[in-house]
Amino acid sequence: MIVTLTPNPSIDRTITLATLAVGGVNRASAVRQDPGGKGVNVSRALAAHGEPTTAVAPLGGAEGDMLTRLLEAAGVPVHAHRISGSTRLNLTLAGTDGITTKVNEPGSPLGAADVDALVAACTRDLVPGSWLLGAGSLPPGTPEDLYVRLVEAGRRAGAHVAVDSSGEPFLCALAAAPDLIKPNHHELGEALGRKMRTLGDVVAGAQELTARGVGTVVVSLGRSGAVAVTNDEVVHAAAGPVRPVSTVGAGDALLAGFLLARTRGGDLTEALCLGIRFGTAAVTLDGSLMPALHDITGVSVTPSDHPDLDAPVEE
């Protein structure tokens, strides 16, 4: 079982345009709506591959009802904590050239009682050896130690705990030393207070965090692939070039593939390669669609345990 918590879920509306004319009239060629939020996306990807998962989220208003229906249609069980506010609606403008522009609503604040209820809901289905993932931003006004409490609750249940976030909530979570974190290289640089210009910078930064007690650091690098670092191993992997359709949710798909391989006994290299296959397939799909088995078939990935540390990473 992999349980995901998304404190700030959304309905993701994607509008496809040939080009975006700022200040002008734009005509859409397609519109779609998907369940959104990092943990929600991970659960969607896992369910598409037959992995047991439950999505925990605060939901409210008509948008919250819609998100529940969309997730259930995707085969994802939902533990919904009802809130008085409305679930946010995020807008993605996707150009046919692969460039996406996002406008995200802030979301409804969560109080202390909401956090208590969400953490309790997350532990309901956990058994020793399960994975618990806390992922995404926090709504305004939400206690920034939410992920710290999640790590502590997961450990009490005997579960492995992963965190994928940014900013102050991510910094707080690092102090609790999760079993797995998945920043991109920009978020890693923000957490450490320095730029990540080369693969060597990324590896050194990840090793700094494993030295603090984090179990595994997986850093997504865009077109440069991803790197996975533990106290004992460093693995880099990248896929061949693809024509991007939408980059929304690609990092979430990568994390889903990594967790899927780990739960099925895969080693670090196998997990990273499956994660890259998931993430690469995701960028070829519309909106925030998560890849199914037929989408990842044929995605070629090249791993290396002796990466070129001088290689630049994209800005």
JSON list of N, CA and C in Angstrom, two decimals, residues 66-97:
[
{"chain": "A", "resi": 66, "resn": "MET", "atom": "N", "xyz": [-16.12, 17.11, -7.52]},
{"chain": "A", "resi": 66, "resn": "MET", "atom": "CA", "xyz": [-15.67, 16.71, -8.85]},
{"chain": "A", "resi": 66, "resn": "MET", "atom": "C", "xyz": [-14.36, 15.93, -8.76]},
{"chain": "A", "resi": 67, "resn": "LEU", "atom": "N", "xyz": [-13.44, 16.39, -7.91]},
{"chain": "A", "resi": 67, "resn": "LEU", "atom": "CA", "xyz": [-12.16, 15.71, -7.78]},
{"chain": "A", "resi": 67, "resn": "LEU", "atom": "C", "xyz": [-12.36, 14.29, -7.27]},
{"chain": "A", "resi": 68, "resn": "THR", "atom": "N", "xyz": [-13.25, 14.12, -6.31]},
{"chain": "A", "resi": 68, "resn": "THR", "atom": "CA", "xyz": [-13.54, 12.78, -5.79]},
{"chain": "A", "resi": 68, "resn": "THR", "atom": "C", "xyz": [-14.06, 11.87, -6.90]},
{"chain": "A", "resi": 69, "resn": "ARG", "atom": "N", "xyz": [-14.97, 12.39, -7.70]},
{"chain": "A", "resi": 69, "resn": "ARG", "atom": "CA", "xyz": [-15.54, 11.58, -8.79]},
{"chain": "A", "resi": 69, "resn": "ARG", "atom": "C", "xyz": [-14.46, 11.22, -9.81]},
{"chain": "A", "resi": 70, "resn": "LEU", "atom": "N", "xyz": [-13.59, 12.17, -10.15]},
{"chain": "A", "resi": 70, "resn": "LEU", "atom": "CA", "xyz": [-12.54, 11.91, -11.13]},
{"chain": "A", "resi": 70, "resn": "LEU", "atom": "C", "xyz": [-11.55, 10.86, -10.62]},
{"chain": "A", "resi": 71, "resn": "LEU", "atom": "N", "xyz": [-11.21, 10.94, -9.33]},
{"chain": "A", "resi": 71, "resn": "LEU", "atom": "CA", "xyz": [-10.28, 9.96, -8.77]},
{"chain": "A", "resi": 71, "resn": "LEU", "atom": "C", "xyz": [-10.91, 8.57, -8.70]},
{"chain": "A", "resi": 72, "resn": "GLU", "atom": "N", "xyz": [-12.14, 8.50, -8.29]},
{"chain": "A", "resi": 72, "resn": "GLU", "atom": "CA", "xyz": [-12.81, 7.20, -8.22]},
{"chain": "A", "resi": 72, "resn": "GLU", "atom": "C", "xyz": [-12.93, 6.58, -9.61]},
{"chain": "A", "resi": 73, "resn": "ALA", "atom": "N", "xyz": [-13.16, 7.42, -10.63]},
{"chain": "A", "resi": 73, "resn": "ALA", "atom": "CA", "xyz": [-13.22, 6.91, -12.00]},
{"chain": "A", "resi": 73, "resn": "ALA", "atom": "C", "xyz": [-11.87, 6.38, -12.45]},
{"chain": "A", "resi": 74, "resn": "ALA", "atom": "N", "xyz": [-10.78, 6.94, -11.88]},
{"chain": "A", "resi": 74, "resn": "ALA", "atom": "CA", "xyz": [-9.44, 6.47, -12.20]},
{"chain": "A", "resi": 74, "resn": "ALA", "atom": "C", "xyz": [-9.00, 5.29, -11.35]},
{"chain": "A", "resi": 75, "resn": "GLY", "atom": "N", "xyz": [-9.89, 4.79, -10.49]},
{"chain": "A", "resi": 75, "resn": "GLY", "atom": "CA", "xyz": [-9.57, 3.64, -9.65]},
{"chain": "A", "resi": 75, "resn": "GLY", "atom": "C", "xyz": [-8.78, 3.97, -8.41]},
{"chain": "A", "resi": 76, "resn": "VAL", "atom": "N", "xyz": [-8.85, 5.23, -7.96]},
{"chain": "A", "resi": 76, "resn": "VAL", "atom": "CA", "xyz": [-8.11, 5.66, -6.77]},
{"chain": "A", "resi": 76, "resn": "VAL", "atom": "C", "xyz": [-9.08, 5.86, -5.61]},
{"chain": "A", "resi": 77, "resn": "PRO", "atom": "N", "xyz": [-9.01, 5.04, -4.55]},
{"chain": "A", "resi": 77, "resn": "PRO", "atom": "CA", "xyz": [-9.83, 5.29, -3.36]},
{"chain": "A", "resi": 77, "resn": "PRO", "atom": "C", "xyz": [-9.41, 6.60, -2.70]},
{"chain": "A", "resi": 78, "resn": "VAL", "atom": "N", "xyz": [-10.40, 7.31, -2.15]},
{"chain": "A", "resi": 78, "resn": "VAL", "atom": "CA", "xyz": [-10.14, 8.63, -1.57]},
{"chain": "A", "resi": 78, "resn": "VAL", "atom": "C", "xyz": [-10.59, 8.65, -0.12]},
{"chain": "A", "resi": 79, "resn": "HIS", "atom": "N", "xyz": [-9.69, 9.12, 0.77]},
{"chain": "A", "resi": 79, "resn": "HIS", "atom": "CA", "xyz": [-10.09, 9.49, 2.12]},
{"chain": "A", "resi": 79, "resn": "HIS", "atom": "C", "xyz": [-10.19, 11.01, 2.13]},
{"chain": "A", "resi": 80, "resn": "ALA", "atom": "N", "xyz": [-11.41, 11.52, 2.05]},
{"chain": "A", "resi": 80, "resn": "ALA", "atom": "CA", "xyz": [-11.62, 12.96, 1.96]},
{"chain": "A", "resi": 80, "resn": "ALA", "atom": "C", "xyz": [-11.91, 13.55, 3.33]},
{"chain": "A", "resi": 81, "resn": "HIS", "atom": "N", "xyz": [-11.17, 14.59, 3.68]},
{"chain": "A", "resi": 81, "resn": "HIS", "atom": "CA", "xyz": [-11.50, 15.38, 4.87]},
{"chain": "A", "resi": 81, "resn": "HIS", "atom": "C", "xyz": [-12.22, 16.63, 4.38]},
{"chain": "A", "resi": 82, "resn": "ARG", "atom": "N", "xyz": [-13.49, 16.75, 4.73]},
{"chain": "A", "resi": 82, "resn": "ARG", "atom": "CA", "xyz": [-14.28, 17.86, 4.23]},
{"chain": "A", "resi": 82, "resn": "ARG", "atom": "C", "xyz": [-13.90, 19.16, 4.92]},
{"chain": "A", "resi": 83, "resn": "ILE", "atom": "N", "xyz": [-13.74, 20.20, 4.12]},
{"chain": "A", "resi": 83, "resn": "ILE", "atom": "CA", "xyz": [-13.40, 21.54, 4.63]},
{"chain": "A", "resi": 83, "resn": "ILE", "atom": "C", "xyz": [-14.48, 22.51, 4.20]},
{"chain": "A", "resi": 84, "resn": "SER", "atom": "N", "xyz": [-14.55, 23.65, 4.89]},
{"chain": "A", "resi": 84, "resn": "SER", "atom": "CA", "xyz": [-15.60, 24.62, 4.58]},
{"chain": "A", "resi": 84, "resn": "SER", "atom": "C", "xyz": [-15.30, 25.39, 3.29]},
{"chain": "A", "resi": 85, "resn": "GLY", "atom": "N", "xyz": [-14.03, 25.55, 2.96]},
{"chain": "A", "resi": 85, "resn": "GLY", "atom": "CA", "xyz": [-13.67, 26.24, 1.72]},
{"chain": "A", "resi": 85, "resn": "GLY", "atom": "C", "xyz": [-13.79, 25.33, 0.52]},
{"chain": "A", "resi": 86, "resn": "SER", "atom": "N", "xyz": [-13.42, 25.87, -0.64]},
{"chain": "A", "resi": 86, "resn": "SER", "atom": "CA", "xyz": [-13.51, 25.11, -1.89]},
{"chain": "A", "resi": 86, "resn": "SER", "atom": "C", "xyz": [-12.13, 24.61, -2.32]},
{"chain": "A", "resi": 87, "resn": "THR", "atom": "N", "xyz": [-12.11, 23.44, -2.93]},
{"chain": "A", "resi": 87, "resn": "THR", "atom": "CA", "xyz": [-10.89, 22.94, -3.56]},
{"chain": "A", "resi": 87, "resn": "THR", "atom": "C", "xyz": [-10.52, 23.87, -4.70]},
{"chain": "A", "resi": 88, "resn": "ARG", "atom": "N", "xyz": [-9.24, 24.15, -4.85]},
{"chain": "A", "resi": 88, "resn": "ARG", "atom": "CA", "xyz": [-8.80, 25.12, -5.86]},
{"chain": "A", "resi": 88, "resn": "ARG", "atom": "C", "xyz": [-8.90, 24.56, -7.27]},
{"chain": "A", "resi": 89, "resn": "LEU", "atom": "N", "xyz": [-8.95, 25.48, -8.23]},
{"chain": "A", "resi": 89, "resn": "LEU", "atom": "CA", "xyz": [-8.95, 25.13, -9.64]},
{"chain": "A", "resi": 89, "resn": "LEU", "atom": "C", "xyz": [-7.74, 25.79, -10.28]},
{"chain": "A", "resi": 90, "resn": "ASN", "atom": "N", "xyz": [-6.84, 24.98, -10.83]},
{"chain": "A", "resi": 90, "resn": "ASN", "atom": "CA", "xyz": [-5.63, 25.49, -11.47]},
{"chain": "A", "resi": 90, "resn": "ASN", "atom": "C", "xyz": [-5.78, 25.46, -12.99]},
{"chain": "A", "resi": 91, "resn": "LEU", "atom": "N", "xyz": [-5.17, 26.45, -13.63]},
{"chain": "A", "resi": 91, "resn": "LEU", "atom": "CA", "xyz": [-5.28, 26.59, -15.08]},
{"chain": "A", "resi": 91, "resn": "LEU", "atom": "C", "xyz": [-3.91, 26.41, -15.72]},
{"chain": "A", "resi": 92, "resn": "THR", "atom": "N", "xyz": [-3.84, 25.55, -16.72]},
{"chain": "A", "resi": 92, "resn": "THR", "atom": "CA", "xyz": [-2.62, 25.35, -17.51]},
{"chain": "A", "resi": 92, "resn": "THR", "atom": "C", "xyz": [-2.91, 25.72, -18.96]},
{"chain": "A", "resi": 93, "resn": "LEU", "atom": "N", "xyz": [-2.08, 26.61, -19.51]},
{"chain": "A", "resi": 93, "resn": "LEU", "atom": "CA", "xyz": [-2.14, 26.95, -20.92]},
{"chain": "A", "resi": 93, "resn": "LEU", "atom": "C", "xyz": [-1.02, 26.20, -21.61]},
{"chain": "A", "resi": 94, "resn": "ALA", "atom": "N", "xyz": [-1.38, 25.22, -22.42]},
{"chain": "A", "resi": 94, "resn": "ALA", "atom": "CA", "xyz": [-0.39, 24.34, -23.04]},
{"chain": "A", "resi": 94, "resn": "ALA", "atom": "C", "xyz": [-0.28, 24.66, -24.52]},
{"chain": "A", "resi": 95, "resn": "GLY", "atom": "N", "xyz": [0.89, 25.14, -24.92]},
{"chain": "A", "resi": 95, "resn": "GLY", "atom": "CA", "xyz": [1.12, 25.42, -26.33]},
{"chain": "A", "resi": 95, "resn": "GLY", "atom": "C", "xyz": [1.48, 24.15, -27.08]},
{"chain": "A", "resi": 96, "resn": "THR", "atom": "N", "xyz": [1.17, 24.11, -28.36]},
{"chain": "A", "resi": 96, "resn": "THR", "atom": "CA", "xyz": [1.51, 22.93, -29.16]},
{"chain": "A", "resi": 96, "resn": "THR", "atom": "C", "xyz": [3.02, 22.80, -29.35]},
{"chain": "A", "resi": 97, "resn": "ASP", "atom": "N", "xyz": [3.77, 23.84, -28.94]},
{"chain": "A", "resi": 97, "resn": "ASP", "atom": "CA", "xyz": [5.24, 23.77, -29.00]},
{"chain": "A", "resi": 97, "resn": "ASP", "atom": "C", "xyz": [5.83, 23.14, -27.75]}
]
